[in-house]
Each structure stands twice: as structure tokens, then as C-alpha cells.
Amino acid sequence: GSPYEVVSQGAGYQLALRKGFWRVRDKFYGRTRQAKLSQAAIEVLAIVAYNQPMTRENVNTIRGSASGHTLSQLVRRQLLRIERPADAPRVPQYSTTQRFLRLFGLEKLEDLPHYEDAENRL
């Protein structure tokens, strides 16, 4: 009868509210608004996810256009994080976060689909 359950989350576990109690939470806190990602954000996220860690210049080169604003937006939404390597602290590198994995239903980066997987689905 508990409103909470323990769910597997990546390499650990998380205490989560059972689905039957979501209406009570929504009534108390208000509904969670879903945000949609623009096509540019999806492109940048895919580039970083498959090639991380990536610098802004590398993302710009692969994408063929400036991506600084989109990278900042993805960091604000906690889908990417900024890392500053010890050997080059002035050159920030972008990597995906645990939130990225959770939102896309992945346990680890190796679970990302590969080109061969996409071909087999067609």
C-alpha cells in the first residue's frame, strides 16, 4: 500500500512514486510540462551522444553550423554537462548526463542504436 517503489536506475536504484499516485502529485505540485526539443537540439544531442566528449568546435564542424546556443540550452536542460579536462581546462568538452539516459530509456551509452540496427529495422 506504499505510494513508493524501488526501481532500477542505471547502475543503481531509485525511490519513485507509483503510477497510481501521480494524480495526487499533479494536484499538489501542478502538472509537469513537457518540453519538446527542436531539430537542431536533437542533432546536437545525437552528435555529442555518439562522439563524446566533444568540444563546441567539433560539434560545429560536424553539424556545419554554429551550435553554441543549442549546447547551452541542452546544458540548462541537464541533458549535457560541461567537463574541463586537466590537460586543457580552457577548452570545455560536452558529454551526456544521467538525465539524458533516463529520458531516452537507456541504461548506458552502449545501448544507443547503431547504424546497422537502423538498417535492420527498415
mmCIF file of N, CA and C in Angstrom:
data_model
loop_
_atom_site.group_PDB
_atom_site.id
_atom_site.type_symbol
_atom_site.label_atom_id
_atom_site.label_comp_id
_atom_site.label_asym_id
_atom_site.label_seq_id
_atom_site.Cartn_x
_atom_site.Cartn_y
_atom_site.Cartn_z
ATOM 1 N N GLY A 1 0.798 -1.202 0.000
ATOM 2 C CA GLY A 1 0.000 0.000 0.000
ATOM 3 C C GLY A 1 0.841 1.267 0.000
ATOM 4 N N SER A 2 2.151 1.138 -0.128
ATOM 5 C CA SER A 2 3.035 2.299 -0.117
ATOM 6 C C SER A 2 2.928 3.058 -1.444
ATOM 7 N N PRO A 3 2.998 4.388 -1.401
ATOM 8 C CA PRO A 3 2.951 5.153 -2.643
ATOM 9 C C PRO A 3 4.275 5.111 -3.412
ATOM 10 N N TYR A 4 5.308 4.518 -2.833
ATOM 11 C CA TYR A 4 6.622 4.500 -3.463
ATOM 12 C C TYR A 4 7.029 3.084 -3.820
ATOM 13 N N GLU A 5 7.913 2.995 -4.806
ATOM 14 C CA GLU A 5 8.502 1.721 -5.191
ATOM 15 C C GLU A 5 9.971 1.942 -5.521
ATOM 16 N N VAL A 6 10.758 0.893 -5.403
ATOM 17 C CA VAL A 6 12.173 0.943 -5.749
ATOM 18 C C VAL A 6 12.304 0.452 -7.186
ATOM 19 N N VAL A 7 12.920 1.287 -8.042
ATOM 20 C CA VAL A 7 13.091 0.931 -9.451
ATOM 21 C C VAL A 7 14.572 0.954 -9.818
ATOM 22 N N SER A 8 14.951 0.080 -10.728
ATOM 23 C CA SER A 8 16.331 0.031 -11.211
ATOM 24 C C SER A 8 16.595 1.265 -12.057
ATOM 25 N N GLN A 9 17.699 1.948 -11.769
ATOM 26 C CA GLN A 9 18.052 3.178 -12.469
ATOM 27 C C GLN A 9 19.538 3.138 -12.805
ATOM 28 N N GLY A 10 19.881 2.841 -14.060
ATOM 29 C CA GLY A 10 21.283 2.771 -14.451
ATOM 30 C C GLY A 10 21.992 1.690 -13.665
ATOM 31 N N ALA A 11 23.046 2.077 -12.939
ATOM 32 C CA ALA A 11 23.814 1.123 -12.154
ATOM 33 C C ALA A 11 23.312 1.046 -10.717
ATOM 34 N N GLY A 12 22.220 1.756 -10.406
ATOM 35 C CA GLY A 12 21.722 1.783 -9.036
ATOM 36 C C GLY A 12 20.215 1.662 -8.984
ATOM 37 N N TYR A 13 19.645 2.202 -7.930
ATOM 38 C CA TYR A 13 18.204 2.137 -7.712
ATOM 39 C C TYR A 13 17.690 3.509 -7.315
ATOM 40 N N GLN A 14 16.380 3.714 -7.522
ATOM 41 C CA GLN A 14 15.768 4.999 -7.208
ATOM 42 C C GLN A 14 14.412 4.741 -6.572
ATOM 43 N N LEU A 15 14.083 5.565 -5.593
ATOM 44 C CA LEU A 15 12.770 5.513 -4.970
ATOM 45 C C LEU A 15 11.845 6.376 -5.814
ATOM 46 N N ALA A 16 10.768 5.793 -6.369
ATOM 47 C CA ALA A 16 9.882 6.512 -7.287
ATOM 48 C C ALA A 16 8.435 6.380 -6.836
ATOM 49 N N LEU A 17 7.638 7.359 -7.192
ATOM 50 C CA LEU A 17 6.223 7.358 -6.880
ATOM 51 C C LEU A 17 5.505 6.373 -7.795
ATOM 52 N N ARG A 18 4.649 5.538 -7.229
ATOM 53 C CA ARG A 18 3.880 4.587 -8.042
ATOM 54 C C ARG A 18 2.921 5.350 -8.952
ATOM 55 N N LYS A 19 2.656 4.784 -10.122
ATOM 56 C CA LYS A 19 1.840 5.438 -11.139
ATOM 57 C C LYS A 19 0.447 5.815 -10.613
ATOM 58 N N GLY A 20 -0.127 4.995 -9.751
ATOM 59 C CA GLY A 20 -1.453 5.263 -9.217
ATOM 60 C C GLY A 20 -1.535 6.528 -8.373
ATOM 61 N N PHE A 21 -0.400 7.049 -7.936
ATOM 62 C CA PHE A 21 -0.370 8.237 -7.093
ATOM 63 C C PHE A 21 0.036 9.501 -7.852
ATOM 64 N N TRP A 22 0.244 9.398 -9.157
ATOM 65 C CA TRP A 22 0.658 10.550 -9.950
ATOM 66 C C TRP A 22 -0.389 11.658 -9.940
ATOM 67 N N ARG A 23 -1.667 11.312 -9.925
ATOM 68 C CA ARG A 23 -2.725 12.331 -9.930
ATOM 69 C C ARG A 23 -2.663 13.180 -8.664
ATOM 70 N N VAL A 24 -2.369 12.552 -7.527
ATOM 71 C CA VAL A 24 -2.258 13.286 -6.269
ATOM 72 C C VAL A 24 -1.067 14.246 -6.340
ATOM 73 N N ARG A 25 0.060 13.757 -6.853
ATOM 74 C CA ARG A 25 1.241 14.613 -7.009
ATOM 75 C C ARG A 25 0.942 15.783 -7.931
ATOM 76 N N ASP A 26 0.282 15.507 -9.065
ATOM 77 C CA ASP A 26 -0.035 16.570 -10.021
ATOM 78 C C ASP A 26 -0.968 17.605 -9.413
ATOM 79 N N LYS A 27 -1.904 17.162 -8.584
ATOM 80 C CA LYS A 27 -2.828 18.080 -7.932
ATOM 81 C C LYS A 27 -2.083 18.976 -6.942
ATOM 82 N N PHE A 28 -1.109 18.401 -6.257
ATOM 83 C CA PHE A 28 -0.350 19.140 -5.252
ATOM 84 C C PHE A 28 0.669 20.087 -5.894
ATOM 85 N N TYR A 29 1.444 19.595 -6.839
ATOM 86 C CA TYR A 29 2.527 20.378 -7.458
ATOM 87 C C TYR A 29 2.132 21.040 -8.776
ATOM 88 N N GLY A 30 1.048 20.605 -9.372
ATOM 89 C CA GLY A 30 0.703 21.070 -10.710
ATOM 90 C C GLY A 30 1.305 20.099 -11.714
ATOM 91 N N ARG A 31 0.763 20.093 -12.882
ATOM 92 C CA ARG A 31 1.240 19.170 -13.907
ATOM 93 C C ARG A 31 2.631 19.531 -14.379
ATOM 94 N N THR A 32 3.411 18.511 -14.657
ATOM 95 C CA THR A 32 4.741 18.724 -15.209
ATOM 96 C C THR A 32 4.591 18.997 -16.698
ATOM 97 N N ARG A 33 5.135 20.094 -17.126
ATOM 98 C CA ARG A 33 5.040 20.479 -18.525
ATOM 99 C C ARG A 33 6.114 19.763 -19.329
ATOM 100 N N GLN A 34 5.718 19.166 -20.425
ATOM 101 C CA GLN A 34 6.686 18.502 -21.283
ATOM 102 C C GLN A 34 7.250 19.501 -22.283
ATOM 103 N N ALA A 35 8.553 19.497 -22.390
ATOM 104 C CA ALA A 35 9.215 20.387 -23.352
ATOM 105 C C ALA A 35 9.670 19.551 -24.544
ATOM 106 N N LYS A 36 9.540 20.115 -25.704
ATOM 107 C CA LYS A 36 9.971 19.427 -26.915
ATOM 108 C C LYS A 36 11.308 19.988 -27.355
ATOM 109 N N LEU A 37 12.117 19.135 -27.941
ATOM 110 C CA LEU A 37 13.421 19.553 -28.458
ATOM 111 C C LEU A 37 13.290 19.946 -29.918
ATOM 112 N N SER A 38 13.976 21.001 -30.296
ATOM 113 C CA SER A 38 13.999 21.424 -31.699
ATOM 114 C C SER A 38 14.846 20.430 -32.494
ATOM 115 N N GLN A 39 14.729 20.508 -33.807
ATOM 116 C CA GLN A 39 15.530 19.640 -34.674
ATOM 117 C C GLN A 39 17.018 19.887 -34.446
ATOM 118 N N ALA A 40 17.401 21.148 -34.268
ATOM 119 C CA ALA A 40 18.802 21.485 -34.015
ATOM 120 C C ALA A 40 19.277 20.852 -32.706
ATOM 121 N N ALA A 41 18.438 20.897 -31.670
ATOM 122 C CA ALA A 41 18.811 20.312 -30.377
ATOM 123 C C ALA A 41 18.979 18.804 -30.499
ATOM 124 N N ILE A 42 18.114 18.157 -31.249
ATOM 125 C CA ILE A 42 18.219 16.704 -31.443
ATOM 126 C C ILE A 42 19.504 16.364 -32.198
ATOM 127 N N GLU A 43 19.827 17.161 -33.221
ATOM 128 C CA GLU A 43 21.064 16.931 -33.974
ATOM 129 C C GLU A 43 22.287 17.057 -33.077
ATOM 130 N N VAL A 44 22.345 18.130 -32.301
ATOM 131 C CA VAL A 44 23.499 18.364 -31.425
ATOM 132 C C VAL A 44 23.584 17.266 -30.371
ATOM 133 N N LEU A 45 22.452 16.888 -29.803
ATOM 134 C CA LEU A 45 22.429 15.835 -28.793
ATOM 135 C C LEU A 45 22.933 14.513 -29.368
ATOM 136 N N ALA A 46 22.530 14.190 -30.581
ATOM 137 C CA ALA A 46 22.981 12.952 -31.224
ATOM 138 C C ALA A 46 24.484 12.999 -31.507
ATOM 139 N N ILE A 47 24.966 14.130 -31.987
ATOM 140 C CA ILE A 47 26.398 14.265 -32.277
ATOM 141 C C ILE A 47 27.219 14.049 -31.016
ATOM 142 N N VAL A 48 26.806 14.681 -29.917
ATOM 143 C CA VAL A 48 27.552 14.546 -28.664
ATOM 144 C C VAL A 48 27.415 13.126 -28.117
ATOM 145 N N ALA A 49 26.208 12.566 -28.151
ATOM 146 C CA ALA A 49 25.986 11.234 -27.585
ATOM 147 C C ALA A 49 26.858 10.172 -28.261
ATOM 148 N N TYR A 50 26.979 10.240 -29.566
ATOM 149 C CA TYR A 50 27.739 9.223 -30.294
ATOM 150 C C TYR A 50 29.241 9.488 -30.337
ATOM 151 N N ASN A 51 29.683 10.713 -30.037
ATOM 152 C CA ASN A 51 31.103 11.049 -30.176
ATOM 153 C C ASN A 51 31.703 11.690 -28.937
ATOM 154 N N GLN A 52 31.099 11.541 -27.789
ATOM 155 C CA GLN A 52 31.565 12.262 -26.604
ATOM 156 C C GLN A 52 32.887 11.760 -26.080
ATOM 157 N N PRO A 53 33.608 12.641 -25.426
ATOM 158 C CA PRO A 53 33.352 14.058 -25.208
ATOM 159 C C PRO A 53 33.660 14.864 -26.471
ATOM 160 N N MET A 54 32.890 15.934 -26.669
ATOM 161 C CA MET A 54 33.018 16.773 -27.861
ATOM 162 C C MET A 54 33.200 18.234 -27.454
ATOM 163 N N THR A 55 34.038 18.942 -28.198
ATOM 164 C CA THR A 55 34.165 20.387 -27.999
ATOM 165 C C THR A 55 33.120 21.075 -28.881
ATOM 166 N N ARG A 56 32.862 22.338 -28.600
ATOM 167 C CA ARG A 56 31.908 23.100 -29.406
ATOM 168 C C ARG A 56 32.378 23.177 -30.855
ATOM 169 N N GLU A 57 33.670 23.357 -31.048
ATOM 170 C CA GLU A 57 34.206 23.460 -32.411
ATOM 171 C C GLU A 57 33.979 22.165 -33.186
ATOM 172 N N ASN A 58 34.164 21.020 -32.525
ATOM 173 C CA ASN A 58 33.937 19.735 -33.196
ATOM 174 C C ASN A 58 32.465 19.567 -33.581
ATOM 175 N N VAL A 59 31.565 19.964 -32.683
ATOM 176 C CA VAL A 59 30.129 19.882 -32.982
ATOM 177 C C VAL A 59 29.803 20.787 -34.163
ATOM 178 N N ASN A 60 30.333 22.010 -34.151
ATOM 179 C CA ASN A 60 30.095 22.949 -35.257
ATOM 180 C C ASN A 60 30.583 22.380 -36.580
ATOM 181 N N THR A 61 31.741 21.748 -36.567
ATOM 182 C CA THR A 61 32.313 21.174 -37.788
ATOM 183 C C THR A 61 31.441 20.051 -38.325
ATOM 184 N N ILE A 62 31.036 19.144 -37.474
ATOM 185 C CA ILE A 62 30.212 18.012 -37.912
ATOM 186 C C ILE A 62 28.849 18.489 -38.390
ATOM 187 N N ARG A 63 28.265 19.425 -37.659
ATOM 188 C CA ARG A 63 26.922 19.909 -37.973
ATOM 189 C C ARG A 63 26.924 20.904 -39.131
ATOM 190 N N GLY A 64 28.017 21.620 -39.312
ATOM 191 C CA GLY A 64 28.105 22.589 -40.402
ATOM 192 C C GLY A 64 27.492 23.931 -40.081
ATOM 193 N N SER A 65 27.163 24.174 -38.815
ATOM 194 C CA SER A 65 26.639 25.477 -38.407
ATOM 195 C C SER A 65 26.939 25.697 -36.926
ATOM 196 N N ALA A 66 26.794 26.947 -36.485
ATOM 197 C CA ALA A 66 27.086 27.291 -35.097
ATOM 198 C C ALA A 66 26.103 26.589 -34.157
ATOM 199 N N SER A 67 26.629 26.028 -33.088
ATOM 200 C CA SER A 67 25.805 25.248 -32.170
ATOM 201 C C SER A 67 25.944 25.698 -30.724
ATOM 202 N N GLY A 68 26.614 26.813 -30.487
ATOM 203 C CA GLY A 68 26.861 27.276 -29.127
ATOM 204 C C GLY A 68 25.596 27.497 -28.317
ATOM 205 N N HIS A 69 24.604 28.157 -28.914
ATOM 206 C CA HIS A 69 23.344 28.422 -28.216
ATOM 207 C C HIS A 69 22.619 27.111 -27.883
ATOM 208 N N THR A 70 22.605 26.191 -28.823
ATOM 209 C CA THR A 70 21.936 24.906 -28.615
ATOM 210 C C THR A 70 22.637 24.098 -27.533
ATOM 211 N N LEU A 71 23.970 24.111 -27.526
ATOM 212 C CA LEU A 71 24.718 23.418 -26.478
ATOM 213 C C LEU A 71 24.389 24.004 -25.104
ATOM 214 N N SER A 72 24.330 25.315 -25.014
ATOM 215 C CA SER A 72 23.986 25.971 -23.748
ATOM 216 C C SER A 72 22.583 25.583 -23.285
ATOM 217 N N GLN A 73 21.672 25.530 -24.214
ATOM 218 C CA GLN A 73 20.293 25.158 -23.902
ATOM 219 C C GLN A 73 20.231 23.713 -23.380
ATOM 220 N N LEU A 74 20.979 22.822 -23.987
ATOM 221 C CA LEU A 74 20.986 21.420 -23.554
ATOM 222 C C LEU A 74 21.659 21.260 -22.190
ATOM 223 N N VAL A 75 22.645 22.092 -21.893
ATOM 224 C CA VAL A 75 23.270 22.086 -20.561
ATOM 225 C C VAL A 75 22.261 22.592 -19.533
ATOM 226 N N ARG A 76 21.524 23.659 -19.865
ATOM 227 C CA ARG A 76 20.489 24.191 -18.955
ATOM 228 C C ARG A 76 19.415 23.151 -18.668
ATOM 229 N N ARG A 77 19.069 22.365 -19.670
ATOM 230 C CA ARG A 77 18.048 21.320 -19.501
ATOM 231 C C ARG A 77 18.621 20.042 -18.879
ATOM 232 N N GLN A 78 19.894 20.078 -18.550
ATOM 233 C CA GLN A 78 20.610 18.987 -17.894
ATOM 234 C C GLN A 78 20.646 17.706 -18.731
ATOM 235 N N LEU A 79 20.679 17.876 -20.055
ATOM 236 C CA LEU A 79 20.855 16.735 -20.948
ATOM 237 C C LEU A 79 22.327 16.570 -21.310
ATOM 238 N N LEU A 80 23.079 17.668 -21.237
ATOM 239 C CA LEU A 80 24.532 17.641 -21.438
ATOM 240 C C LEU A 80 25.202 18.274 -20.231
ATOM 241 N N ARG A 81 26.448 17.896 -20.013
ATOM 242 C CA ARG A 81 27.243 18.519 -18.950
ATOM 243 C C ARG A 81 28.552 18.993 -19.558
ATOM 244 N N ILE A 82 29.137 19.979 -18.920
ATOM 245 C CA ILE A 82 30.412 20.525 -19.372
ATOM 246 C C ILE A 82 31.512 19.931 -18.509
ATOM 247 N N GLU A 83 32.546 19.442 -19.157
ATOM 248 C CA GLU A 83 33.726 18.928 -18.454
ATOM 249 C C GLU A 83 34.932 19.722 -18.928
ATOM 250 N N ARG A 84 35.828 19.981 -18.020
ATOM 251 C CA ARG A 84 37.066 20.697 -18.361
ATOM 252 C C ARG A 84 38.246 19.787 -18.027
ATOM 253 N N PRO A 85 38.827 19.149 -19.044
ATOM 254 C CA PRO A 85 39.939 18.232 -18.786
ATOM 255 C C PRO A 85 41.150 18.949 -18.199
ATOM 256 N N ALA A 86 41.882 18.250 -17.373
ATOM 257 C CA ALA A 86 43.042 18.830 -16.683
ATOM 258 C C ALA A 86 44.111 19.306 -17.675
ATOM 259 N N ASP A 87 44.263 18.594 -18.790
ATOM 260 C CA ASP A 87 45.303 18.968 -19.748
ATOM 261 C C ASP A 87 44.918 20.168 -20.618
ATOM 262 N N ALA A 88 43.619 20.501 -20.709
ATOM 263 C CA ALA A 88 43.169 21.661 -21.490
ATOM 264 C C ALA A 88 41.927 22.270 -20.838
ATOM 265 N N PRO A 89 42.078 22.905 -19.676
ATOM 266 C CA PRO A 89 40.907 23.399 -18.946
ATOM 267 C C PRO A 89 40.154 24.543 -19.632
ATOM 268 N N ARG A 90 40.792 25.203 -20.589
ATOM 269 C CA ARG A 90 40.129 26.316 -21.273
ATOM 270 C C ARG A 90 39.246 25.842 -22.425
ATOM 271 N N VAL A 91 39.322 24.571 -22.751
ATOM 272 C CA VAL A 91 38.528 24.024 -23.847
ATOM 273 C C VAL A 91 37.466 23.089 -23.259
ATOM 274 N N PRO A 92 36.258 23.596 -23.019
ATOM 275 C CA PRO A 92 35.228 22.745 -22.425
ATOM 276 C C PRO A 92 34.787 21.640 -23.389
ATOM 277 N N GLN A 93 34.491 20.502 -22.806
ATOM 278 C CA GLN A 93 34.005 19.372 -23.579
ATOM 279 C C GLN A 93 32.618 18.997 -23.064
ATOM 280 N N TYR A 94 31.762 18.561 -23.967
ATOM 281 C CA TYR A 94 30.387 18.236 -23.638
ATOM 282 C C TYR A 94 30.185 16.729 -23.653
ATOM 283 N N SER A 95 29.424 16.250 -22.665
ATOM 284 C CA SER A 95 29.067 14.835 -22.555
ATOM 285 C C SER A 95 27.613 14.744 -22.111
ATOM 286 N N THR A 96 26.999 13.596 -22.340
ATOM 287 C CA THR A 96 25.619 13.400 -21.916
ATOM 288 C C THR A 96 25.550 13.146 -20.416
ATOM 289 N N THR A 97 24.372 13.288 -19.854
ATOM 290 C CA THR A 97 24.154 13.138 -18.419
ATOM 291 C C THR A 97 23.301 11.904 -18.132
ATOM 292 N N GLN A 98 23.147 11.598 -16.851
ATOM 293 C CA GLN A 98 22.250 10.522 -16.441
ATOM 294 C C GLN A 98 20.806 10.864 -16.813
ATOM 295 N N ARG A 99 20.468 12.136 -16.775
ATOM 296 C CA ARG A 99 19.111 12.554 -17.155
ATOM 297 C C ARG A 99 18.845 12.234 -18.625
ATOM 298 N N PHE A 100 19.844 12.442 -19.475
ATOM 299 C CA PHE A 100 19.725 12.081 -20.890
ATOM 300 C C PHE A 100 19.397 10.602 -21.020
ATOM 301 N N LEU A 101 20.170 9.761 -20.323
ATOM 302 C CA LEU A 101 19.935 8.318 -20.396
ATOM 303 C C LEU A 101 18.526 7.975 -19.934
ATOM 304 N N ARG A 102 18.105 8.555 -18.819
ATOM 305 C CA ARG A 102 16.789 8.265 -18.254
ATOM 306 C C ARG A 102 15.673 8.701 -19.205
ATOM 307 N N LEU A 103 15.776 9.908 -19.779
ATOM 308 C CA LEU A 103 14.723 10.404 -20.665
ATOM 309 C C LEU A 103 14.608 9.604 -21.957
ATOM 310 N N PHE A 104 15.730 9.053 -22.410
ATOM 311 C CA PHE A 104 15.702 8.269 -23.643
ATOM 312 C C PHE A 104 15.602 6.772 -23.381
ATOM 313 N N GLY A 105 15.376 6.389 -22.133
ATOM 314 C CA GLY A 105 15.147 4.992 -21.782
ATOM 315 C C GLY A 105 16.372 4.108 -21.943
ATOM 316 N N LEU A 106 17.547 4.649 -21.667
ATOM 317 C CA LEU A 106 18.790 3.896 -21.804
ATOM 318 C C LEU A 106 19.406 3.655 -20.428
ATOM 319 N N GLU A 107 20.063 2.518 -20.261
ATOM 320 C CA GLU A 107 20.784 2.267 -19.016
ATOM 321 C C GLU A 107 22.224 2.734 -19.119
ATOM 322 N N LYS A 108 22.785 2.638 -20.325
ATOM 323 C CA LYS A 108 24.170 3.054 -20.555
ATOM 324 C C LYS A 108 24.300 3.497 -22.007
ATOM 325 N N LEU A 109 25.384 4.216 -22.306
ATOM 326 C CA LEU A 109 25.574 4.740 -23.665
ATOM 327 C C LEU A 109 25.684 3.653 -24.719
ATOM 328 N N GLU A 110 26.168 2.498 -24.333
ATOM 329 C CA GLU A 110 26.298 1.397 -25.282
ATOM 330 C C GLU A 110 24.940 0.925 -25.800
ATOM 331 N N ASP A 111 23.851 1.313 -25.128
ATOM 332 C CA ASP A 111 22.504 0.937 -25.555
ATOM 333 C C ASP A 111 21.974 1.817 -26.675
ATOM 334 N N LEU A 112 22.716 2.871 -27.043
ATOM 335 C CA LEU A 112 22.298 3.711 -28.170
ATOM 336 C C LEU A 112 22.242 2.863 -29.435
ATOM 337 N N PRO A 113 21.233 3.056 -30.275
ATOM 338 C CA PRO A 113 21.162 2.276 -31.516
ATOM 339 C C PRO A 113 22.305 2.646 -32.460
ATOM 340 N N HIS A 114 22.750 1.687 -33.216
ATOM 341 C CA HIS A 114 23.824 1.909 -34.182
ATOM 342 C C HIS A 114 23.249 1.874 -35.588
ATOM 343 N N TYR A 115 24.009 2.332 -36.539
ATOM 344 C CA TYR A 115 23.569 2.414 -37.932
ATOM 345 C C TYR A 115 23.082 1.054 -38.429
ATOM 346 N N GLU A 116 23.805 -0.013 -38.083
ATOM 347 C CA GLU A 116 23.423 -1.350 -38.522
ATOM 348 C C GLU A 116 22.061 -1.729 -37.956
ATOM 349 N N ASP A 117 21.764 -1.313 -36.714
ATOM 350 C CA ASP A 117 20.474 -1.606 -36.097
ATOM 351 C C ASP A 117 19.356 -0.913 -36.875
ATOM 352 N N ALA A 118 19.594 0.331 -37.295
ATOM 353 C CA ALA A 118 18.591 1.082 -38.043
ATOM 354 C C ALA A 118 18.337 0.435 -39.399
ATOM 355 N N GLU A 119 19.390 -0.040 -40.059
ATOM 356 C CA GLU A 119 19.231 -0.706 -41.361
ATOM 357 C C GLU A 119 18.390 -1.956 -41.228
ATOM 358 N N ASN A 120 18.586 -2.714 -40.157
ATOM 359 C CA ASN A 120 17.848 -3.958 -39.957
ATOM 360 C C ASN A 120 16.366 -3.711 -39.706
ATOM 361 N N ARG A 121 15.999 -2.539 -39.209
ATOM 362 C CA ARG A 121 14.600 -2.216 -38.923
ATOM 363 C C ARG A 121 13.830 -1.819 -40.178
ATOM 364 N N LEU A 122 14.541 -1.399 -41.218
ATOM 365 C CA LEU A 122 13.869 -0.939 -42.449
ATOM 366 C C LEU A 122 13.317 -2.070 -43.268
#
